[in-house]
Short mmCIF file of C-alpha atoms in Angstrom, two decimals:
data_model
loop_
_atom_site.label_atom_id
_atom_site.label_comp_id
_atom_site.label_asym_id
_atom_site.label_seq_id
_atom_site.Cartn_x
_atom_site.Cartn_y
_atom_site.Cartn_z
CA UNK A 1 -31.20 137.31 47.49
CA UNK A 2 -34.12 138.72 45.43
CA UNK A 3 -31.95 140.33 42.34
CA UNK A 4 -32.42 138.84 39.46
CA UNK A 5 -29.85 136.33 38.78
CA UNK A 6 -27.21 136.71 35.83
CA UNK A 7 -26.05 133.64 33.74
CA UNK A 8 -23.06 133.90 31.15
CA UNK A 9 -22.80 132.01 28.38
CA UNK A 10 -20.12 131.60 26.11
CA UNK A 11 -18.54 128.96 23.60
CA UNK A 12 -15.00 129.62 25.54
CA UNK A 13 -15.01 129.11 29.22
CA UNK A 14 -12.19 132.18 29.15
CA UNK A 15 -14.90 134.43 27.74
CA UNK A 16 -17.22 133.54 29.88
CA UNK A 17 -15.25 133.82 33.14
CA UNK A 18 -13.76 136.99 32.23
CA UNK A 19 -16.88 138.42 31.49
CA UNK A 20 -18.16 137.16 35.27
CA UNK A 21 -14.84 138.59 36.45
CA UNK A 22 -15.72 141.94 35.15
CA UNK A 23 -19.28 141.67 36.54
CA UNK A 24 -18.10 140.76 40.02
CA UNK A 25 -15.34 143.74 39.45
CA UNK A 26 -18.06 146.50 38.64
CA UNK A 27 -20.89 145.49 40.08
CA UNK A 28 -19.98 143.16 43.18
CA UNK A 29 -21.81 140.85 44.95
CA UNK A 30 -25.56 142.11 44.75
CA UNK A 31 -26.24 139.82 42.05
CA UNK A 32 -26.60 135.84 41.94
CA UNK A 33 -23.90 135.32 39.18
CA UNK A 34 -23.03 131.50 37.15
CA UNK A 35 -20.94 131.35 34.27
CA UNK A 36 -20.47 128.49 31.65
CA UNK A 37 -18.51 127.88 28.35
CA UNK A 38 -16.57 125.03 26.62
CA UNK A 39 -18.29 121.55 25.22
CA UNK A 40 -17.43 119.57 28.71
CA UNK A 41 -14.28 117.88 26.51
CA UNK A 42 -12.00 120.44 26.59
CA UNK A 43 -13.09 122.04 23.45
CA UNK A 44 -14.60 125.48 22.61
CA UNK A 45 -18.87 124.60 22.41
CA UNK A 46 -21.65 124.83 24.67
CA UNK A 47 -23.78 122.42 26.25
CA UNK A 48 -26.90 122.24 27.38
CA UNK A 49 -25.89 120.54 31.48
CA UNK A 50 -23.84 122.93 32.12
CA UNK A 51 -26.24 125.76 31.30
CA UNK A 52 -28.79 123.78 33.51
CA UNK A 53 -26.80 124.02 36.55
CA UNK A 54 -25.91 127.42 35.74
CA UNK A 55 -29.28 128.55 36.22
CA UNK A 56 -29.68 126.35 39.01
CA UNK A 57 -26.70 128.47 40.70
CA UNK A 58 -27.68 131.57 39.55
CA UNK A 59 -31.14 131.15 40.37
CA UNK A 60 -33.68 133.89 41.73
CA UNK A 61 -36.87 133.83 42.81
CA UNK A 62 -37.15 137.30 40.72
CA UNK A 63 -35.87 135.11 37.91
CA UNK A 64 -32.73 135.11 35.38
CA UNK A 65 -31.22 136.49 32.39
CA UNK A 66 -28.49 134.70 30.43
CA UNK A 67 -26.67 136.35 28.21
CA UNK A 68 -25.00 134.22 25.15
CA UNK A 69 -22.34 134.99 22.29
CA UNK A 70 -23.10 133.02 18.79
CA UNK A 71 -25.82 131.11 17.82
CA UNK A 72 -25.58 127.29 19.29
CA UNK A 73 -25.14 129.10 22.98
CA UNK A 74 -28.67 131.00 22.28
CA UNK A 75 -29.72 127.52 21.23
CA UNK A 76 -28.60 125.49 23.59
CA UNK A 77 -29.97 128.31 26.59
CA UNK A 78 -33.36 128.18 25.29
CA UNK A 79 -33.01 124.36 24.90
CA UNK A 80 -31.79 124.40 28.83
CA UNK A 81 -34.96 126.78 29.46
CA UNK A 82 -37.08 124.14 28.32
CA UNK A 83 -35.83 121.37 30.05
CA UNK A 84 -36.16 122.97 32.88
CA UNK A 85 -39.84 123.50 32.46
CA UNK A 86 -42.37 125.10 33.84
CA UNK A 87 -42.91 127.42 36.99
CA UNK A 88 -39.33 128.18 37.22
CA UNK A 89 -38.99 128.37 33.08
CA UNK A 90 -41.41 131.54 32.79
CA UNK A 91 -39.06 133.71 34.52
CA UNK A 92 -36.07 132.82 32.66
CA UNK A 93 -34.91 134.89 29.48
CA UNK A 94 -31.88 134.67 26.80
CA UNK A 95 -31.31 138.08 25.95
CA UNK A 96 -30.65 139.57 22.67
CA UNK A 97 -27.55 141.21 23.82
CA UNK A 98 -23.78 141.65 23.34
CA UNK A 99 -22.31 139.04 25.84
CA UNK A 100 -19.91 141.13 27.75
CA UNK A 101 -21.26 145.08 28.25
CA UNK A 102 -24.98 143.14 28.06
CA UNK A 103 -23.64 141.15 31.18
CA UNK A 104 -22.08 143.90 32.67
CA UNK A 105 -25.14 146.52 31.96
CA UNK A 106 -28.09 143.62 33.05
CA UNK A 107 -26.19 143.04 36.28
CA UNK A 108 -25.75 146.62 36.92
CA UNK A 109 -29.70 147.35 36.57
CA UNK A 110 -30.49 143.87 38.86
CA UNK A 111 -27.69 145.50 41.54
CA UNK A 112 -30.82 147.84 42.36
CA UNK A 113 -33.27 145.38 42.75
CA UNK A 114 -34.62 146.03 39.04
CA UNK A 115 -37.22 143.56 37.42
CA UNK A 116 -36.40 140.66 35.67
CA UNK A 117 -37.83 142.58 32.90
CA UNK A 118 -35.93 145.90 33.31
CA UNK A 119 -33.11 144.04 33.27
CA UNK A 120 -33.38 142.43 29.96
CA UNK A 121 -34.85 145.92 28.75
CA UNK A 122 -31.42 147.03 29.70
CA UNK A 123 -29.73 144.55 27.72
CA UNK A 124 -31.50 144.62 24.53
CA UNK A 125 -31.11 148.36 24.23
CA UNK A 126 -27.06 147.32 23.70
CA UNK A 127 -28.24 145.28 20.52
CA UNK A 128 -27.55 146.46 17.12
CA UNK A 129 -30.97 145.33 15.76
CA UNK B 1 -45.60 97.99 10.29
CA UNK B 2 -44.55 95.28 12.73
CA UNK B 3 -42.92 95.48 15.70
CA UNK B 4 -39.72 97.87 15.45
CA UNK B 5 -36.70 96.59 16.41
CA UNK B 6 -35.46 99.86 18.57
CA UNK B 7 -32.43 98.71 20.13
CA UNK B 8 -31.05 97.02 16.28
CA UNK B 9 -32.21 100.40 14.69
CA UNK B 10 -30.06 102.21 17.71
CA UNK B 11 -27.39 100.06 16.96
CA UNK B 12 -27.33 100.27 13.35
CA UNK B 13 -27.47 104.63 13.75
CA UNK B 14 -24.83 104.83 15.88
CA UNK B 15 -22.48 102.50 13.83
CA UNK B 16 -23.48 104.49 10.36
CA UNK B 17 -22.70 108.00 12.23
CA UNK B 18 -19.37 106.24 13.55
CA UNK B 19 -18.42 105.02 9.83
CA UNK B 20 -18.65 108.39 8.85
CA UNK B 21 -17.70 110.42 11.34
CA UNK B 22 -14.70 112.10 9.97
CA UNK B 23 -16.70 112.41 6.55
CA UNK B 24 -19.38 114.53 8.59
CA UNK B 25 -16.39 116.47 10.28
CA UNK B 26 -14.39 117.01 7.02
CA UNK B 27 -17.85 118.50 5.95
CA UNK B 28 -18.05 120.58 9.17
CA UNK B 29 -14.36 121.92 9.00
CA UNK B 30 -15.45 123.29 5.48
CA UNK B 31 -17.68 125.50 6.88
CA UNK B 32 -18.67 125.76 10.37
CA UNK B 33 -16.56 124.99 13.40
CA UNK B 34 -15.58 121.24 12.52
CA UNK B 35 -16.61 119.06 15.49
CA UNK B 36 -19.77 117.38 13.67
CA UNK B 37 -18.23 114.29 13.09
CA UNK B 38 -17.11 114.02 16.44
CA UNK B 39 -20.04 115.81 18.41
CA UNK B 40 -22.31 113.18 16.61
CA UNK B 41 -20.41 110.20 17.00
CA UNK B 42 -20.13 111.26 20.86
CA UNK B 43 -24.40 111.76 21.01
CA UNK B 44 -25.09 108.32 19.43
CA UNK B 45 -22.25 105.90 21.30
CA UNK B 46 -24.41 107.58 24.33
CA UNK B 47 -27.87 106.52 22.96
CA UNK B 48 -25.92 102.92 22.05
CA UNK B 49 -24.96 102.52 25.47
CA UNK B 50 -27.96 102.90 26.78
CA UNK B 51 -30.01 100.73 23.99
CA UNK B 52 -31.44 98.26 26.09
CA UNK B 53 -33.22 100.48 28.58
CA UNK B 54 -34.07 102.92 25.99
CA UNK B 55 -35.94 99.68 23.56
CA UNK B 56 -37.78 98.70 26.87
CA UNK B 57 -39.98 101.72 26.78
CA UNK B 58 -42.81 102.48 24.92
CA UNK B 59 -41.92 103.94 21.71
CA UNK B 60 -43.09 107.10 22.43
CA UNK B 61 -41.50 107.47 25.59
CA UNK B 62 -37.96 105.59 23.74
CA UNK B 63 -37.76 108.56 21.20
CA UNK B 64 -38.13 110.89 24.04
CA UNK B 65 -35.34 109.52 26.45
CA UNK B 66 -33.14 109.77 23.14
CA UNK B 67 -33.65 113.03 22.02
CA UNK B 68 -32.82 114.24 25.82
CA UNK B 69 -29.90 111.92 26.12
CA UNK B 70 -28.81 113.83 22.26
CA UNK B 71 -29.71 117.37 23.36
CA UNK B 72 -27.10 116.34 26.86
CA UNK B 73 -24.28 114.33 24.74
CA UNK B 74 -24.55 115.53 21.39
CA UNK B 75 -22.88 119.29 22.20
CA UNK B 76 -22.75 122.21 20.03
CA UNK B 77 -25.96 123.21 18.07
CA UNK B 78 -26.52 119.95 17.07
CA UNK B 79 -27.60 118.99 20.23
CA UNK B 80 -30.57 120.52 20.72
CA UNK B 81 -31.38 120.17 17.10
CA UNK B 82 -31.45 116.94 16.78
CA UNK B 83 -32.51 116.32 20.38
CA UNK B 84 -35.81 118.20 19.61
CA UNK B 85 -36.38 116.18 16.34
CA UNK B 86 -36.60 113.13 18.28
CA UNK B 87 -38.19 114.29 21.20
CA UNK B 88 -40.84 116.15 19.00
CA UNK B 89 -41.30 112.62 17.07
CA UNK B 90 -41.94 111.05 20.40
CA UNK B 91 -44.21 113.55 21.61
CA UNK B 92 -46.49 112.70 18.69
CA UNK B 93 -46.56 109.37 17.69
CA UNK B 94 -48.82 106.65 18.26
CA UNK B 95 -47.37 103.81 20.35
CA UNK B 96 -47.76 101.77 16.99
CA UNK B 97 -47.12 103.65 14.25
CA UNK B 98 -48.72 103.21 10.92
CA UNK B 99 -47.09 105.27 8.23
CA UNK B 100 -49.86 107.79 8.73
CA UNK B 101 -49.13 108.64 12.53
CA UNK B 102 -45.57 108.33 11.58
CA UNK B 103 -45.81 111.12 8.54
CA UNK B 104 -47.70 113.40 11.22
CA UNK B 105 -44.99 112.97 13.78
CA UNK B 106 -42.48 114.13 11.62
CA UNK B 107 -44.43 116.83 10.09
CA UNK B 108 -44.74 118.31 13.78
CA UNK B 109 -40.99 117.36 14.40
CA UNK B 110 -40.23 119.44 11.31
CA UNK B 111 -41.47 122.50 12.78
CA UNK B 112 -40.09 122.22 16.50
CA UNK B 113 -36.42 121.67 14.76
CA UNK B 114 -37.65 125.14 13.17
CA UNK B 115 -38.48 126.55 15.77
CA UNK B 116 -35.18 125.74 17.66
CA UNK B 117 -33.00 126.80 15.26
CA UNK B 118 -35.35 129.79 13.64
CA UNK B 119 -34.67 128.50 10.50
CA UNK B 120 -36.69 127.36 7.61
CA UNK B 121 -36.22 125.35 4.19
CA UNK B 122 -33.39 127.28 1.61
CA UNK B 123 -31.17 128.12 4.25
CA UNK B 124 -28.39 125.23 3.88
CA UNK B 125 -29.44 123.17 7.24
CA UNK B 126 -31.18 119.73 8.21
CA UNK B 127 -34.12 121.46 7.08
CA UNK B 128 -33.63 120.89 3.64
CA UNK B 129 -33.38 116.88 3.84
CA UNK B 130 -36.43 116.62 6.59
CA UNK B 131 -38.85 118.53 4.41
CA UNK B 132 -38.44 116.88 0.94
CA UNK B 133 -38.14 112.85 3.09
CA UNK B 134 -41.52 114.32 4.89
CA UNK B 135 -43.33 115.19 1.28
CA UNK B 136 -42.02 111.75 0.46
CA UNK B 137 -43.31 109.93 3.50
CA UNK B 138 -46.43 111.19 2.61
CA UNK B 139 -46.52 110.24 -0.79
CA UNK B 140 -45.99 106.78 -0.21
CA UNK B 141 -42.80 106.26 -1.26
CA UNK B 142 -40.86 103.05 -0.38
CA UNK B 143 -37.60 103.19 2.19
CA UNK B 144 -35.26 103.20 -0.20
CA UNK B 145 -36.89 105.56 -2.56
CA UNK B 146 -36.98 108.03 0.62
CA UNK B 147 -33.29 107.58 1.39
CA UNK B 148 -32.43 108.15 -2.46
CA UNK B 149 -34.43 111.57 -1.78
CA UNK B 150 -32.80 112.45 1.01
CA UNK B 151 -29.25 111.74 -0.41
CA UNK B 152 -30.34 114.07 -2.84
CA UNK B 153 -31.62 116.57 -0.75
CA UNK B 154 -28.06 117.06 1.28
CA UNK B 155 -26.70 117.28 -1.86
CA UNK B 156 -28.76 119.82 -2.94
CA UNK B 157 -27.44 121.92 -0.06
CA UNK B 158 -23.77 122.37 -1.82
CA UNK B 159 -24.89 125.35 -4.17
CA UNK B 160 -27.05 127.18 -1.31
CA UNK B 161 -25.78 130.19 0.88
CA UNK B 162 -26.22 129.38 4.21
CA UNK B 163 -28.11 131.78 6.41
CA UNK B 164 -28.18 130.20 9.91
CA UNK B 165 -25.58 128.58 11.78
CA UNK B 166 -21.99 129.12 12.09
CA UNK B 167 -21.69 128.72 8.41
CA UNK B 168 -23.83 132.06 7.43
CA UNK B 169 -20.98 134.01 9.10
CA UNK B 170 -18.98 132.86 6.05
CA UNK B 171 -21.65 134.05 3.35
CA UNK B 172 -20.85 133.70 -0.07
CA UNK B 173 -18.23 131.37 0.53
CA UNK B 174 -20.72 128.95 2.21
CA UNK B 175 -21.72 127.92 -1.48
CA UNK B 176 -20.53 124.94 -3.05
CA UNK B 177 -20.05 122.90 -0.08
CA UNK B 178 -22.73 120.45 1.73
CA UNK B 179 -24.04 120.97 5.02
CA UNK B 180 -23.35 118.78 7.68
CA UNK B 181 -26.22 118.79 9.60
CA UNK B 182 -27.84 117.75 5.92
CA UNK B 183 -25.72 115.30 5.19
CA UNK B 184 -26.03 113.59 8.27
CA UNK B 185 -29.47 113.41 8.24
CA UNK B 186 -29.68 111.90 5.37
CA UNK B 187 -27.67 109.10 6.65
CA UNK B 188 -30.09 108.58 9.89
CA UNK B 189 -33.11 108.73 7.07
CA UNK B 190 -31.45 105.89 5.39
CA UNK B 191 -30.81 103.57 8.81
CA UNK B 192 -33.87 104.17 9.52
CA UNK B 193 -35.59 103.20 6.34
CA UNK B 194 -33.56 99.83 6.22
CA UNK B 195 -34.68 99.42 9.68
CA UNK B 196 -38.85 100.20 9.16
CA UNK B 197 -38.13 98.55 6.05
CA UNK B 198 -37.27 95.53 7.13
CA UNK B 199 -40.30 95.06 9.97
CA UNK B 200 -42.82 96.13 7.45
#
């Protein structure tokens, strides 16, 4: 599949499944989709593994866009972009976004085959700033 | 500074983050999301587990393998916080460290933590011990005059607003706690001080 991918990221695993769910609900199945949330122990967190693979699931050759609710996911995302390095970490981005109608509005421009930068575009117009 | 000790100085960080684990999460529960104590004691039992192998390497390579193995075990924020301080440190330093390539290590380490967390001194974070045990590093301080500074330091966090981390969501009634993330830095400056301290 050449969409760009869509990866969810969210302290609560519920969040972030739901949020997939509702992707997979509006848009359907154009779009490589990966969700993760939770600290691995049971607790609400996020780590940076579980992002990894994530990506690794969700991953495009036209690239990815996670989308993250507070602070230590955005953190830990870019942390996961880094470790992942370089070719495949230039066409990876953590948007500035609202988690659930920027995962729901990204995956809904990369449906129709939309650049990894559209996409994000698409995203960041939902943010307040 | 003679040859460091790594797998003593492991031993001796993880044992002073497990002695005050529930100090760090008391701390934590205060004002952010309360799993400091824990997510900390959890990043260093997996750096002491794995002591041996990690004080076989050179010691720039060492600080790298634990600052990945912090940013994977440590969780939360903290993770890659921490994780980047040591892997920054590593990425810099000289094999064998004078106090020189040390202080310029750190310095750089400084600003990846920084970076990763978009945060700068004032705003109630680790910040605001690395930058005043850096100044002191490079004033030629001794160990134990640096881990008196950074004591200070974390406790010169309780009267500031925080403005990054879960804590800012709480604003004005961030102030008159400490910060974690401060505090428990200082405590890794002061291992780490005894440690270099006693090999010098």
């Amino acid at each position: 599949m050449s969409n760009v991918g869509i990866v969810i990221v969210s302290h609560s695993p519920l969040v972030a499944e739901g949020t997939a769910d509702m992707v997979r609900q509006m848009v359907g199945d154009e779009v490589p989709l990966a969700w993760c949330g939770g600290n691995g122990h049971g607790g609400l967190g996020t780590n940076v593994e579980a992002i990894m693979s994530a990506i690794d699931k969700a991953w495009s050759e036209a690239g990815v866009a996670i989308l993250v609710d507070l602070g230590g996911a955005e953190t830990n995302s870019e942390m996961a972009v880094e470790m992942i390095g370089e070719p495949r970490a230039q066409k990876i981005i953590v948007c500035n976004a609202p988690i659930v109608e920027g995962a729901v509005m990204a995956a809904t421009e990369a449906s129709g085959g939309a650049s990894l930068r559209e996409v994000v575009a698409t995203a960041h117009e939902l943010s307040p700033s | 500074m003679a040859a460091l000790n790594l797998a003593g100085l492991i031993a001796a960080a993880a044992d002073m983050i497990a002695a005050h684990a529930e100090e760090l999460t008391a701390l934590d529960q205060a004002i952010g999301d309360g799993d400091h104590g824990l997510n900390m004691k959890r990043g260093f039992e997996a750096v002491r587990a794995e002591a041996e192998a990690f004080s076989a390497k050179p010691l720039p390579e060492a600080l790298k393998a634990i600052g990945t193995k912090l940013v994977m075990t440590v969780g939360g924020a903290s993770g890659p916080l921490f994780g980047t301080l040591f892997l920054a440190i590593g990425k810099e330093i000289s094999p064998h460290p004078d106090r020189a390539s040390l202080t310029a290590a750190f310095g750089k380490a400084i600003e990846a933590v920084a970076a990763r967390g978009k945060s700068q001194v004032g705003q109630k974070t680790m910040l605001d011990v690395l930058q005043p045990v850096h100044d002191a590093l490079a004033r030629g301080k001794t160990a134990a005059e640096i881990a008196d500074i950074a004591d200070a330091a974390a406790k010169a966090t309780v009267p500031m607003k925080a403005l990054r981390g879960r804590a800012s969501f709480l604003g004005d009634r961030s102030i008159g706690h400490m910060d974690a993330g401060a505090r428990s830095t200082a405590l890794l400056v002061r291992t780490v001080g005894q440690a270099i301290g006693e090999s010098a």
